[in-house]
Amino acid sequence: MIIFNLKNVGLALAMVLTLGFLAACGGDGDESQNWRFVTEEVEGQVQYVYAQEFADRMYDKTDGEVQIDVYEFGGLGEETDQVDQLMQGAVEMAVMSPGFTGDMVSEGQLFALHFLFPDDVATTQDILTNSEALNTDLRERYEEHNISPLAYWTEGAMQWTSNDHPLTSPEDFENFQMRIQMSPLIRASYEAYGADPQDMSWGELYTALDRGTVQGQENPIFFIGDASFHEVQDYMTMSNHNNYVAMTTVNTEWYNELDDDIRALVDETTQEMQSWIFEEQQRQNEEFITIIEEDTDNPTEIVELTEEERQVFRDIATDVREFYRSEVSGVGGEILDKLEEEIAEHE
Ligand code: 6CS
């Protein structure tokens, strides 16, 4: 288990800001640029290796002019701290989960809707890469908050883990304490199943599962295994109820002020990374299913939902879309309508 020393976060952040300031004030003739790229995951995990690969590519393409320092989760605070840091320009780049911007960009909560994207993860990645609803319309909503999502990509299909019983029907969710990210629509999705959702950072989740503060959670397989959540859970229900979507984001003002040639390289690299990260998440998700299966010291029973069982959840989740349209979306669900049309074209 990973323990984060958050009491040093303030100090670390102050050092980062000072170094960034010094780099930015490099003076005439000093062409090197230092950018800070923060992620919500730790070394080796999907978001972190994404940022590292991105940094390496930018370094190579600019012959070392652009140097990007990658920060793992906890280095500069928790997920919601990182959202603030990007908005305020304390970091230039971030991999961000829409779930942590739920209180801010209500449209971005559409990623919380279960059974929205196709079951096939490659098709979902294709939609995320090419969708106008997401890459133009939703991006504009984020830009009102000084955050530009340059790309959306999947970290894999999400599964449910639990204590005591697998989660195969809405009855299994009755009063079930489910850990969620801080998004009103994720909350509504689990309340619709009868659960009692509790939001918290993932940095507190292992302990919360261990102590029974919450009884279950959702995540892609690689994350369940790498964060060792399976050690403190009895069941993993293969629900594939949603994809974990991450966004490559930049501070909008900073991005708009970049030299045109450097901004073009950022865009080019972001696009190249879509296929690279798809393969990386697939590799890690495949690797960790085996690790979880073979961890006989911490046995986890893996239960596959049947299509009939999934249909019961799907029917409830479809009603949550209407809640999103009427109560959550500030634009009457327009972006969701367009996205649904794009998804239908792929199917
Ligand atoms: O469950 C979470 O909150 C975390 N899950 C993943 C896959 N990435 C980072 C995020 O904070």
Coordinates of C-alpha atoms in Angstrom, one line a residue, residues 15 47 301:
M15 CA 9.4 24.7 -4.3
Q47 CA -1.7 8.5 -16.2
E301 CA -13.7 -14.0 -6.2

